[in-house]
Amino acid sequence: MKFATKVVQAGLVTDKTTGAISTPIYQTATFRHPELGRSTGFDYSRTQNPTRKAVEEAVAALEEGHAGFAFGSGMAAITSLLMLYRPGDHIIITEDCYGGTYRILDKLFNQFGLTATFVDTGDLDQVQQALQPATKAILLETPTNPLMKIADIKAIVALARKNSENSIHVIVDNTFLSPYLQRPLTLGADIVVHSGSKYLSGHNDVVCGLVVAKDAALCEKIGFIQNAAGAILGPQDSWLLLRGLKTLAIRLRQHEENALIVAKWLAAHPSVTKVYYPGLPDHPGKEIQDAQATGYGGMLSFVVDHPRLPAQILRKVKVLQFAESLGGVESLITFPAIQTHADIPADIRQRLGISDCLLRLSVGIEDVEDIIADLAQALD
Protein backbone atom coordinates (compact mmCIF):
# COMPACT_ATOMS: atom_id res chain seq x y z
CA MET A 1 0.00 0.00 0.00
CA LYS A 2 1.04 3.59 -0.61
CA PHE A 3 1.69 5.76 2.45
CA ALA A 4 -1.59 7.71 2.23
CA THR A 5 -3.49 4.43 2.23
CA LYS A 6 -1.49 3.10 5.19
CA VAL A 7 -2.34 6.06 7.39
CA VAL A 8 -6.06 5.89 6.57
CA GLN A 9 -6.01 2.17 7.36
CA ALA A 10 -4.29 2.74 10.72
CA GLY A 11 -6.24 1.10 13.53
CA LEU A 12 -8.97 -0.10 11.19
CA VAL A 13 -11.21 -2.89 12.57
CA THR A 14 -8.93 -3.84 15.45
CA ASP A 15 -12.00 -5.14 17.32
CA LYS A 16 -12.76 -8.30 15.36
CA THR A 17 -15.72 -9.23 17.58
CA THR A 18 -17.87 -6.24 16.62
CA GLY A 19 -16.17 -5.15 13.39
CA ALA A 20 -16.04 -1.56 14.64
CA ILE A 21 -14.35 0.62 12.01
CA SER A 22 -12.85 2.91 14.64
CA THR A 23 -10.66 1.35 17.32
CA PRO A 24 -12.62 1.48 20.60
CA ILE A 25 -11.35 3.48 23.57
CA TYR A 26 -10.59 0.78 26.15
CA GLN A 27 -10.94 3.02 29.18
CA THR A 28 -9.94 0.40 31.70
CA ALA A 29 -7.09 0.02 34.15
CA THR A 30 -7.18 -3.77 34.31
CA PHE A 31 -8.43 -6.87 32.50
CA ARG A 32 -10.15 -10.08 33.65
CA HIS A 33 -8.15 -13.31 33.38
CA PRO A 34 -10.05 -16.35 32.01
CA GLU A 35 -8.41 -18.61 34.61
CA LEU A 36 -5.17 -19.10 36.51
CA GLY A 37 -2.24 -19.19 34.09
CA ARG A 38 -4.20 -17.76 31.17
CA SER A 39 -4.32 -14.20 29.86
CA THR A 40 -6.14 -12.40 27.08
CA GLY A 41 -2.81 -10.73 26.26
CA PHE A 42 -3.82 -7.72 28.34
CA ASP A 43 -3.33 -7.65 32.09
CA TYR A 44 -2.87 -4.05 33.21
CA SER A 45 -3.05 -0.89 31.09
CA ARG A 46 0.36 0.41 32.12
CA THR A 47 1.85 -2.67 30.49
CA GLN A 48 -0.47 -2.70 27.48
CA ASN A 49 -3.86 -1.42 26.44
CA PRO A 50 -5.68 -2.32 23.18
CA THR A 51 -6.14 1.32 22.12
CA ARG A 52 -2.50 2.17 22.76
CA LYS A 53 -1.41 -1.04 21.06
CA ALA A 54 -3.30 -0.04 17.89
CA VAL A 55 -1.53 3.33 17.62
CA GLU A 56 1.86 1.83 18.48
CA GLU A 57 1.49 -0.76 15.73
CA ALA A 58 0.36 1.92 13.27
CA VAL A 59 3.35 4.18 13.90
CA ALA A 60 5.77 1.24 13.77
CA ALA A 61 4.37 0.29 10.37
CA LEU A 62 4.64 3.87 9.05
CA GLU A 63 8.25 4.22 10.21
CA GLU A 64 9.02 0.68 8.99
CA GLY A 65 10.31 -0.44 12.39
CA HIS A 66 10.01 -3.57 14.51
CA ALA A 67 7.85 -2.04 17.25
CA GLY A 68 6.47 1.29 18.44
CA PHE A 69 5.96 2.74 21.90
CA ALA A 70 3.57 5.55 22.91
CA PHE A 71 4.45 7.83 25.82
CA GLY A 72 2.70 10.57 27.73
CA SER A 73 4.72 13.33 26.02
CA GLY A 74 7.64 13.83 23.66
CA MET A 75 9.89 14.52 26.64
CA ALA A 76 8.69 11.31 28.32
CA ALA A 77 9.80 9.50 25.16
CA ILE A 78 13.23 11.21 25.19
CA THR A 79 13.64 10.54 28.93
CA SER A 80 12.82 6.87 28.48
CA LEU A 81 15.36 6.57 25.64
CA LEU A 82 18.07 8.16 27.80
CA MET A 83 17.42 5.44 30.37
CA LEU A 84 19.02 3.01 27.92
CA TYR A 85 22.41 4.44 28.95
CA ARG A 86 24.52 4.22 32.11
CA PRO A 87 26.72 6.51 34.22
CA GLY A 88 29.90 7.25 32.28
CA ASP A 89 28.22 6.93 28.88
CA HIS A 90 28.48 9.80 26.41
CA ILE A 91 25.97 11.14 23.90
CA ILE A 92 26.49 13.43 20.89
CA ILE A 93 23.51 15.66 20.23
CA THR A 94 22.42 18.36 17.79
CA GLU A 95 23.44 21.74 19.23
CA ASP A 96 20.35 23.73 18.20
CA CYS A 97 18.00 21.06 19.50
CA TYR A 98 14.66 21.63 21.22
CA GLY A 99 15.20 23.42 24.52
CA GLY A 100 13.50 20.68 26.52
CA THR A 101 15.98 18.10 25.21
CA TYR A 102 18.87 20.40 26.11
CA ARG A 103 17.41 21.00 29.58
CA ILE A 104 16.95 17.35 30.51
CA LEU A 105 20.52 16.48 29.55
CA ASP A 106 22.07 19.60 31.06
CA LYS A 107 20.06 19.71 34.29
CA LEU A 108 18.96 16.16 35.05
CA PHE A 109 20.88 13.35 33.39
CA ASN A 110 24.28 14.93 33.97
CA GLN A 111 23.80 14.37 37.70
CA PHE A 112 23.53 10.63 36.94
CA GLY A 113 26.87 10.63 35.12
CA LEU A 114 25.55 10.76 31.54
CA THR A 115 27.57 13.32 29.56
CA ALA A 116 26.63 15.08 26.33
CA THR A 117 28.49 17.00 23.65
CA PHE A 118 26.41 19.44 21.58
CA VAL A 119 27.66 19.89 18.01
CA ASP A 120 26.45 20.96 14.59
CA THR A 121 25.35 17.54 13.37
CA GLY A 122 25.14 18.97 9.87
CA ASP A 123 28.96 19.06 9.96
CA LEU A 124 30.36 15.50 9.80
CA ASP A 125 33.79 16.67 10.97
CA GLN A 126 32.28 18.00 14.18
CA VAL A 127 30.46 14.72 14.77
CA GLN A 128 33.67 12.77 14.12
CA GLN A 129 35.69 14.95 16.50
CA ALA A 130 33.07 14.59 19.23
CA LEU A 131 33.27 10.78 19.23
CA GLN A 132 34.73 9.31 22.41
CA PRO A 133 35.39 5.74 23.58
CA ALA A 134 32.39 6.17 25.88
CA THR A 135 30.04 7.43 23.13
CA LYS A 136 26.88 5.31 23.07
CA ALA A 137 24.45 7.39 21.03
CA ILE A 138 24.17 10.18 18.47
CA LEU A 139 20.87 12.05 18.79
CA LEU A 140 19.92 14.06 15.71
CA GLU A 141 17.28 16.56 14.85
CA THR A 142 16.99 16.98 11.10
CA PRO A 143 15.76 19.51 10.18
CA THR A 144 16.75 21.16 13.45
CA ASN A 145 14.55 23.25 15.70
CA PRO A 146 14.51 26.18 14.94
CA LEU A 147 17.32 26.78 12.42
CA MET A 148 16.31 23.99 10.01
CA LYS A 149 19.86 22.58 9.67
CA ILE A 150 20.12 19.29 7.80
CA ALA A 151 22.09 16.28 9.03
CA ASP A 152 23.14 13.52 6.65
CA ILE A 153 21.57 10.49 8.34
CA LYS A 154 23.33 7.88 6.19
CA ALA A 155 26.73 9.50 6.68
CA ILE A 156 26.29 9.71 10.45
CA VAL A 157 25.15 6.08 10.56
CA ALA A 158 28.36 5.20 8.70
CA LEU A 159 30.42 7.07 11.32
CA ALA A 160 28.63 5.21 14.09
CA ARG A 161 29.22 1.84 12.42
CA LYS A 162 32.96 2.55 12.13
CA ASN A 163 32.90 2.65 15.91
CA SER A 164 30.72 -0.45 16.11
CA GLU A 165 32.67 -1.84 19.07
CA ASN A 166 30.94 0.87 21.12
CA SER A 167 27.46 -0.11 19.85
CA ILE A 168 26.62 3.52 19.06
CA HIS A 169 22.92 4.08 18.48
CA VAL A 170 21.79 6.66 15.93
CA ILE A 171 18.57 8.27 17.17
CA VAL A 172 16.66 10.65 14.91
CA ASP A 173 14.03 13.09 16.12
CA ASN A 174 11.65 13.00 13.15
CA THR A 175 9.04 15.38 14.60
CA PHE A 176 9.37 18.09 11.94
CA LEU A 177 8.91 15.83 8.91
CA SER A 178 6.98 12.78 10.16
CA PRO A 179 7.21 9.40 8.40
CA TYR A 180 5.25 10.87 5.51
CA LEU A 181 8.32 12.83 4.39
CA GLN A 182 11.25 11.03 6.04
CA ARG A 183 11.83 7.51 7.37
CA PRO A 184 15.19 7.43 9.20
CA LEU A 185 15.11 3.70 9.98
CA THR A 186 15.27 2.95 6.25
CA LEU A 187 18.41 5.12 6.11
CA GLY A 188 20.16 3.05 8.78
CA ALA A 189 19.13 4.80 12.01
CA ASP A 190 18.39 2.62 15.03
CA ILE A 191 15.63 4.61 16.73
CA VAL A 192 13.13 7.28 15.69
CA VAL A 193 11.49 9.57 18.23
CA HIS A 194 8.57 11.96 17.79
CA SER A 195 6.72 14.53 19.74
CA GLY A 196 3.43 13.05 18.61
CA SER A 197 1.68 16.19 19.83
CA LYS A 198 2.82 17.82 16.60
CA TYR A 199 2.23 16.52 13.05
CA LEU A 200 1.26 12.96 13.97
CA SER A 201 -1.81 14.04 15.94
CA GLY A 202 -2.06 17.28 13.98
CA HIS A 203 -4.81 19.12 15.86
CA ASN A 204 -3.18 20.60 18.99
CA ASP A 205 -5.48 18.50 21.17
CA VAL A 206 -3.19 15.84 22.64
CA VAL A 207 0.25 15.68 24.25
CA CYS A 208 2.15 12.49 23.43
CA GLY A 209 5.47 11.00 22.37
CA LEU A 210 6.37 8.09 20.09
CA VAL A 211 9.42 5.87 19.76
CA VAL A 212 10.04 3.31 17.01
CA ALA A 213 13.08 1.01 16.82
CA LYS A 214 14.05 -1.49 14.15
CA ASP A 215 15.96 -4.09 16.20
CA ALA A 216 13.97 -6.65 18.20
CA ALA A 217 16.44 -6.74 21.10
CA LEU A 218 16.47 -2.94 21.33
CA CYS A 219 12.67 -2.87 21.23
CA GLU A 220 12.60 -5.29 24.15
CA LYS A 221 14.76 -2.92 26.20
CA ILE A 222 12.61 0.10 25.33
CA GLY A 223 9.44 -1.84 26.15
CA PHE A 224 10.87 -2.80 29.53
CA ILE A 225 11.66 0.85 30.33
CA GLN A 226 8.21 1.98 29.16
CA ASN A 227 6.50 -0.50 31.46
CA ALA A 228 8.87 -0.06 34.40
CA ALA A 229 8.83 3.76 34.35
CA GLY A 230 5.13 3.92 33.46
CA ALA A 231 5.32 7.01 31.25
CA ILE A 232 2.63 5.61 28.98
CA LEU A 233 -0.05 7.23 26.83
CA GLY A 234 -3.59 6.75 28.12
CA PRO A 235 -6.36 5.19 26.00
CA GLN A 236 -8.27 8.44 25.34
CA ASP A 237 -5.15 10.21 24.07
CA SER A 238 -4.13 7.10 22.12
CA TRP A 239 -7.46 7.26 20.31
CA LEU A 240 -7.06 10.98 19.56
CA LEU A 241 -3.58 10.30 18.16
CA LEU A 242 -4.88 7.42 16.06
CA ARG A 243 -7.68 9.58 14.68
CA GLY A 244 -5.32 12.44 13.83
CA LEU A 245 -2.84 10.08 12.21
CA LYS A 246 -5.37 9.11 9.52
CA THR A 247 -5.15 12.53 7.85
CA LEU A 248 -1.35 12.87 8.13
CA ALA A 249 -0.65 12.58 4.40
CA ILE A 250 -3.25 15.07 3.21
CA ARG A 251 -2.38 17.52 5.99
CA LEU A 252 1.36 17.43 5.28
CA ARG A 253 0.78 18.10 1.60
CA GLN A 254 -1.05 21.33 2.42
CA HIS A 255 1.36 22.33 5.18
CA GLU A 256 4.26 21.99 2.77
CA GLU A 257 2.55 23.74 -0.13
CA ASN A 258 1.68 26.70 2.09
CA ALA A 259 5.11 26.80 3.77
CA LEU A 260 7.01 27.11 0.50
CA ILE A 261 4.80 29.99 -0.65
CA VAL A 262 5.15 31.77 2.71
CA ALA A 263 8.93 31.18 2.78
CA LYS A 264 9.34 32.76 -0.66
CA TRP A 265 7.14 35.71 0.32
CA LEU A 266 9.12 36.31 3.53
CA ALA A 267 12.43 36.06 1.66
CA ALA A 268 11.34 38.99 -0.53
CA HIS A 269 10.09 41.17 2.35
CA PRO A 270 12.25 44.23 3.09
CA SER A 271 12.03 43.74 6.88
CA VAL A 272 13.16 40.08 6.75
CA THR A 273 16.90 39.45 6.58
CA LYS A 274 16.95 35.63 6.56
CA VAL A 275 14.53 32.74 6.03
CA TYR A 276 15.34 29.20 7.13
CA TYR A 277 13.36 26.68 5.07
CA PRO A 278 14.81 23.53 3.44
CA GLY A 279 12.68 24.00 0.33
CA LEU A 280 14.38 27.26 -0.66
CA PRO A 281 17.05 26.77 -3.38
CA ASP A 282 19.83 28.39 -1.32
CA HIS A 283 19.13 26.54 1.93
CA PRO A 284 22.30 24.83 3.27
CA GLY A 285 21.93 21.07 3.07
CA LYS A 286 19.10 21.12 0.54
CA GLU A 287 20.82 18.47 -1.58
CA ILE A 288 21.04 16.14 1.41
CA GLN A 289 17.42 16.87 2.24
CA ASP A 290 16.38 15.99 -1.29
CA ALA A 291 18.33 12.72 -1.10
CA GLN A 292 16.97 11.48 2.24
CA ALA A 293 13.46 12.92 2.38
CA THR A 294 10.53 13.37 0.01
CA GLY A 295 9.72 16.93 1.04
CA TYR A 296 10.45 19.88 3.29
CA GLY A 297 7.59 20.07 5.76
CA GLY A 298 5.64 22.98 7.16
CA MET A 299 8.16 24.55 9.54
CA LEU A 300 10.25 27.65 8.89
CA SER A 301 12.04 30.36 10.82
CA PHE A 302 12.85 33.92 9.82
CA VAL A 303 14.93 36.82 11.08
CA VAL A 304 13.63 40.39 11.11
CA ASP A 305 15.80 43.50 10.87
CA HIS A 306 14.95 45.08 14.22
CA PRO A 307 14.71 43.59 17.74
CA ARG A 308 11.44 45.46 18.39
CA LEU A 309 9.67 43.84 15.45
CA PRO A 310 9.02 40.41 17.05
CA ALA A 311 6.91 41.91 19.85
CA GLN A 312 4.94 43.92 17.30
CA ILE A 313 4.33 40.89 15.09
CA LEU A 314 3.26 38.69 18.00
CA ARG A 315 0.86 41.37 19.19
CA LYS A 316 -0.71 42.08 15.80
CA VAL A 317 -1.20 38.63 14.25
CA LYS A 318 -4.82 37.52 13.89
CA VAL A 319 -4.88 34.42 11.67
CA LEU A 320 -1.59 33.20 13.12
CA GLN A 321 -1.70 32.29 16.80
CA PHE A 322 1.10 33.32 19.17
CA ALA A 323 1.60 30.00 20.92
CA GLU A 324 4.16 27.32 21.59
CA SER A 325 4.11 23.93 19.86
CA LEU A 326 3.77 23.22 16.16
CA GLY A 327 2.40 20.84 13.57
CA GLY A 328 -1.31 21.46 14.07
CA VAL A 329 -3.70 22.52 11.34
CA GLU A 330 -3.64 26.07 12.76
CA SER A 331 -0.70 28.36 11.98
CA LEU A 332 1.35 29.09 15.11
CA ILE A 333 4.13 31.63 15.56
CA THR A 334 6.72 31.33 18.33
CA PHE A 335 9.60 33.39 19.73
CA PRO A 336 12.25 30.71 20.42
CA ALA A 337 14.63 32.87 22.48
CA ILE A 338 12.08 33.27 25.29
CA GLN A 339 9.86 30.25 24.70
CA THR A 340 11.05 26.94 23.29
CA HIS A 341 14.79 27.59 23.78
CA ALA A 342 14.88 29.74 26.91
CA ASP A 343 16.73 27.00 28.85
CA ILE A 344 19.72 27.26 26.51
CA PRO A 345 22.18 29.86 27.92
CA ALA A 346 21.98 33.24 26.19
CA ASP A 347 25.57 33.18 24.93
CA ILE A 348 25.01 29.79 23.29
CA ARG A 349 21.72 30.98 21.74
CA GLN A 350 23.48 33.98 20.25
CA ARG A 351 26.31 31.85 18.87
CA LEU A 352 23.80 29.49 17.26
CA GLY A 353 21.69 32.28 15.79
CA ILE A 354 18.67 31.93 18.08
CA SER A 355 18.54 35.67 18.48
CA ASP A 356 16.01 38.25 19.64
CA CYS A 357 15.12 38.81 15.98
CA LEU A 358 14.30 35.16 15.19
CA LEU A 359 10.70 33.92 14.90
CA ARG A 360 9.55 30.37 14.20
CA LEU A 361 6.45 29.72 12.14
CA SER A 362 4.45 26.51 11.98
CA VAL A 363 2.54 27.05 8.76
CA GLY A 364 -0.99 25.67 8.98
CA ILE A 365 -3.45 24.55 6.36
CA GLU A 366 -5.48 27.77 6.17
CA ASP A 367 -5.77 29.56 2.84
CA VAL A 368 -2.22 30.73 2.18
CA GLU A 369 -3.39 34.16 1.03
CA ASP A 370 -4.85 34.76 4.50
CA ILE A 371 -1.61 33.67 6.16
CA ILE A 372 0.42 36.07 4.01
CA ALA A 373 -2.03 38.93 4.48
CA ASP A 374 -1.77 38.45 8.25
CA LEU A 375 2.02 38.48 8.17
CA ALA A 376 1.96 41.56 5.93
CA GLN A 377 -0.17 43.61 8.32
CA ALA A 378 1.81 42.41 11.34
CA LEU A 379 5.12 43.40 9.72
CA ASP A 380 3.82 46.78 8.55
XYZ file of C-alpha atoms in Angstrom:
380
model
C 0.000 0.000 0.000
C 1.037 3.587 -0.611
C 1.686 5.759 2.453
C -1.594 7.713 2.228
C -3.492 4.426 2.231
C -1.489 3.099 5.188
C -2.344 6.061 7.393
C -6.056 5.888 6.565
C -6.009 2.169 7.356
C -4.291 2.745 10.724
C -6.237 1.100 13.530
C -8.968 -0.105 11.186
C -11.213 -2.889 12.573
C -8.931 -3.837 15.455
C -11.998 -5.137 17.318
C -12.757 -8.296 15.364
C -15.719 -9.226 17.582
C -17.868 -6.240 16.622
C -16.175 -5.153 13.392
C -16.042 -1.562 14.637
C -14.346 0.624 12.006
C -12.852 2.910 14.642
C -10.661 1.351 17.317
C -12.621 1.484 20.601
C -11.347 3.475 23.570
C -10.588 0.778 26.147
C -10.935 3.022 29.183
C -9.945 0.396 31.701
C -7.087 0.020 34.146
C -7.183 -3.768 34.314
C -8.435 -6.868 32.502
C -10.145 -10.077 33.652
C -8.152 -13.306 33.380
C -10.047 -16.346 32.010
C -8.408 -18.608 34.608
C -5.168 -19.096 36.506
C -2.236 -19.189 34.091
C -4.198 -17.762 31.167
C -4.323 -14.201 29.857
C -6.137 -12.398 27.077
C -2.812 -10.727 26.262
C -3.819 -7.722 28.335
C -3.327 -7.652 32.088
C -2.867 -4.046 33.210
C -3.046 -0.891 31.089
C 0.357 0.409 32.123
C 1.852 -2.666 30.491
C -0.475 -2.704 27.477
C -3.859 -1.416 26.439
C -5.676 -2.317 23.180
C -6.139 1.318 22.118
C -2.502 2.169 22.757
C -1.414 -1.043 21.056
C -3.297 -0.040 17.888
C -1.528 3.326 17.618
C 1.861 1.832 18.482
C 1.489 -0.762 15.735
C 0.361 1.920 13.270
C 3.352 4.184 13.902
C 5.766 1.237 13.769
C 4.369 0.292 10.365
C 4.635 3.874 9.047
C 8.249 4.218 10.213
C 9.016 0.680 8.995
C 10.309 -0.436 12.394
C 10.010 -3.567 14.505
C 7.851 -2.036 17.247
C 6.474 1.286 18.438
C 5.958 2.743 21.901
C 3.573 5.546 22.906
C 4.452 7.831 25.816
C 2.696 10.571 27.726
C 4.724 13.329 26.015
C 7.636 13.830 23.658
C 9.889 14.516 26.637
C 8.693 11.313 28.320
C 9.798 9.503 25.164
C 13.228 11.208 25.191
C 13.637 10.538 28.933
C 12.820 6.868 28.475
C 15.358 6.566 25.644
C 18.073 8.163 27.797
C 17.422 5.435 30.373
C 19.024 3.014 27.920
C 22.412 4.445 28.951
C 24.524 4.220 32.111
C 26.723 6.509 34.217
C 29.895 7.245 32.284
C 28.221 6.928 28.882
C 28.484 9.796 26.407
C 25.968 11.140 23.895
C 26.489 13.425 20.892
C 23.509 15.665 20.231
C 22.422 18.365 17.785
C 23.440 21.741 19.231
C 20.351 23.731 18.203
C 17.997 21.058 19.504
C 14.658 21.635 21.215
C 15.203 23.423 24.515
C 13.501 20.678 26.524
C 15.976 18.103 25.214
C 18.874 20.399 26.114
C 17.406 21.001 29.580
C 16.946 17.353 30.506
C 20.521 16.482 29.550
C 22.074 19.600 31.057
C 20.062 19.714 34.294
C 18.956 16.158 35.050
C 20.879 13.346 33.389
C 24.278 14.932 33.970
C 23.799 14.369 37.702
C 23.535 10.634 36.937
C 26.874 10.633 35.118
C 25.552 10.761 31.540
C 27.567 13.316 29.557
C 26.634 15.083 26.335
C 28.487 16.997 23.647
C 26.410 19.437 21.580
C 27.663 19.885 18.010
C 26.451 20.964 14.592
C 25.352 17.538 13.375
C 25.142 18.965 9.865
C 28.960 19.060 9.956
C 30.363 15.501 9.796
C 33.793 16.669 10.967
C 32.283 18.003 14.182
C 30.463 14.722 14.768
C 33.665 12.772 14.118
C 35.686 14.954 16.498
C 33.069 14.586 19.234
C 33.268 10.783 19.233
C 34.731 9.308 22.408
C 35.393 5.745 23.585
C 32.385 6.167 25.880
C 30.040 7.435 23.127
C 26.882 5.313 23.070
C 24.446 7.391 21.028
C 24.170 10.181 18.469
C 20.871 12.048 18.794
C 19.923 14.060 15.711
C 17.280 16.561 14.848
C 16.992 16.977 11.096
C 15.760 19.513 10.179
C 16.754 21.156 13.452
C 14.549 23.246 15.700
C 14.508 26.182 14.943
C 17.316 26.775 12.421
C 16.315 23.992 10.009
C 19.861 22.584 9.666
C 20.116 19.292 7.797
C 22.091 16.282 9.026
C 23.144 13.517 6.650
C 21.571 10.488 8.338
C 23.333 7.877 6.193
C 26.734 9.495 6.680
C 26.290 9.712 10.454
C 25.153 6.083 10.563
C 28.363 5.198 8.698
C 30.419 7.073 11.317
C 28.629 5.207 14.089
C 29.219 1.840 12.421
C 32.961 2.549 12.129
C 32.900 2.650 15.909
C 30.722 -0.448 16.108
C 32.673 -1.839 19.074
C 30.944 0.867 21.116
C 27.459 -0.110 19.846
C 26.623 3.523 19.055
C 22.920 4.084 18.481
C 21.789 6.658 15.930
C 18.572 8.266 17.166
C 16.660 10.647 14.912
C 14.028 13.089 16.122
C 11.647 12.996 13.145
C 9.043 15.378 14.602
C 9.370 18.089 11.944
C 8.911 15.830 8.905
C 6.984 12.779 10.158
C 7.213 9.395 8.404
C 5.252 10.873 5.514
C 8.317 12.834 4.391
C 11.251 11.030 6.041
C 11.831 7.510 7.374
C 15.190 7.434 9.200
C 15.108 3.698 9.976
C 15.273 2.950 6.248
C 18.412 5.123 6.107
C 20.156 3.051 8.782
C 19.126 4.800 12.014
C 18.388 2.615 15.034
C 15.633 4.612 16.727
C 13.132 7.281 15.687
C 11.495 9.566 18.232
C 8.568 11.957 17.789
C 6.721 14.526 19.744
C 3.430 13.048 18.610
C 1.682 16.186 19.831
C 2.815 17.816 16.601
C 2.233 16.522 13.054
C 1.260 12.962 13.972
C -1.813 14.044 15.940
C -2.064 17.284 13.977
C -4.812 19.123 15.857
C -3.179 20.602 18.987
C -5.481 18.504 21.168
C -3.193 15.844 22.637
C 0.250 15.679 24.248
C 2.147 12.492 23.432
C 5.473 11.004 22.366
C 6.372 8.086 20.086
C 9.423 5.874 19.756
C 10.036 3.308 17.009
C 13.080 1.011 16.815
C 14.050 -1.487 14.155
C 15.959 -4.093 16.200
C 13.971 -6.646 18.203
C 16.436 -6.740 21.097
C 16.473 -2.938 21.326
C 12.674 -2.867 21.229
C 12.597 -5.292 24.147
C 14.761 -2.921 26.202
C 12.609 0.102 25.332
C 9.437 -1.843 26.147
C 10.865 -2.804 29.531
C 11.657 0.850 30.327
C 8.210 1.983 29.162
C 6.497 -0.499 31.455
C 8.866 -0.058 34.402
C 8.829 3.760 34.353
C 5.132 3.922 33.456
C 5.321 7.011 31.247
C 2.630 5.610 28.983
C -0.046 7.233 26.832
C -3.591 6.750 28.117
C -6.364 5.191 26.000
C -8.265 8.441 25.336
C -5.147 10.214 24.066
C -4.128 7.098 22.122
C -7.463 7.259 20.314
C -7.056 10.976 19.562
C -3.585 10.304 18.163
C -4.880 7.415 16.060
C -7.680 9.577 14.676
C -5.319 12.440 13.834
C -2.844 10.078 12.207
C -5.366 9.113 9.524
C -5.146 12.528 7.853
C -1.348 12.875 8.132
C -0.647 12.581 4.399
C -3.249 15.066 3.205
C -2.381 17.522 5.987
C 1.360 17.427 5.280
C 0.779 18.096 1.601
C -1.054 21.326 2.415
C 1.359 22.329 5.184
C 4.261 21.994 2.773
C 2.552 23.741 -0.130
C 1.680 26.705 2.095
C 5.109 26.804 3.769
C 7.008 27.105 0.498
C 4.803 29.994 -0.648
C 5.155 31.769 2.712
C 8.934 31.184 2.778
C 9.340 32.757 -0.662
C 7.141 35.715 0.323
C 9.118 36.308 3.525
C 12.425 36.057 1.664
C 11.336 38.988 -0.528
C 10.093 41.167 2.348
C 12.254 44.226 3.092
C 12.035 43.738 6.884
C 13.160 40.084 6.747
C 16.901 39.453 6.579
C 16.946 35.633 6.560
C 14.534 32.743 6.025
C 15.340 29.200 7.133
C 13.358 26.683 5.075
C 14.805 23.533 3.442
C 12.676 24.005 0.334
C 14.384 27.255 -0.656
C 17.053 26.772 -3.381
C 19.826 28.391 -1.321
C 19.127 26.537 1.934
C 22.300 24.835 3.266
C 21.930 21.073 3.066
C 19.097 21.122 0.536
C 20.822 18.467 -1.584
C 21.040 16.145 1.414
C 17.416 16.872 2.242
C 16.377 15.991 -1.294
C 18.328 12.725 -1.099
C 16.975 11.482 2.238
C 13.458 12.917 2.375
C 10.535 13.371 0.009
C 9.723 16.933 1.039
C 10.455 19.881 3.290
C 7.591 20.073 5.761
C 5.639 22.979 7.161
C 8.161 24.550 9.543
C 10.251 27.646 8.886
C 12.042 30.355 10.819
C 12.847 33.920 9.819
C 14.930 36.822 11.078
C 13.628 40.388 11.108
C 15.803 43.495 10.868
C 14.953 45.082 14.224
C 14.707 43.588 17.741
C 11.443 45.465 18.389
C 9.674 43.837 15.450
C 9.018 40.407 17.048
C 6.907 41.912 19.853
C 4.935 43.921 17.296
C 4.332 40.894 15.088
C 3.261 38.686 18.003
C 0.856 41.369 19.194
C -0.707 42.076 15.802
C -1.198 38.627 14.245
C -4.819 37.518 13.892
C -4.877 34.424 11.672
C -1.593 33.196 13.121
C -1.702 32.292 16.803
C 1.103 33.316 19.167
C 1.604 29.999 20.922
C 4.162 27.316 21.590
C 4.111 23.926 19.859
C 3.769 23.221 16.160
C 2.398 20.840 13.573
C -1.308 21.461 14.070
C -3.701 22.525 11.336
C -3.641 26.066 12.762
C -0.697 28.362 11.984
C 1.346 29.087 15.113
C 4.131 31.632 15.565
C 6.721 31.332 18.328
C 9.603 33.393 19.731
C 12.253 30.709 20.418
C 14.630 32.873 22.479
C 12.085 33.271 25.288
C 9.857 30.251 24.700
C 11.046 26.939 23.295
C 14.791 27.585 23.775
C 14.878 29.739 26.913
C 16.729 27.002 28.848
C 19.719 27.264 26.506
C 22.178 29.860 27.918
C 21.978 33.240 26.193
C 25.573 33.184 24.933
C 25.008 29.788 23.288
C 21.722 30.980 21.739
C 23.476 33.981 20.250
C 26.306 31.848 18.869
C 23.803 29.493 17.260
C 21.689 32.281 15.789
C 18.668 31.927 18.082
C 18.537 35.669 18.479
C 16.005 38.247 19.642
C 15.120 38.809 15.979
C 14.301 35.163 15.193
C 10.703 33.921 14.901
C 9.554 30.367 14.199
C 6.453 29.718 12.135
C 4.453 26.509 11.978
C 2.544 27.052 8.758
C -0.986 25.669 8.982
C -3.449 24.554 6.357
C -5.478 27.773 6.171
C -5.766 29.564 2.842
C -2.220 30.729 2.182
C -3.389 34.163 1.026
C -4.852 34.759 4.496
C -1.607 33.670 6.164
C 0.423 36.068 4.010
C -2.030 38.928 4.484
C -1.774 38.453 8.254
C 2.022 38.481 8.171
C 1.964 41.562 5.933
C -0.173 43.613 8.315
C 1.810 42.410 11.340
C 5.120 43.396 9.725
C 3.824 46.778 8.552
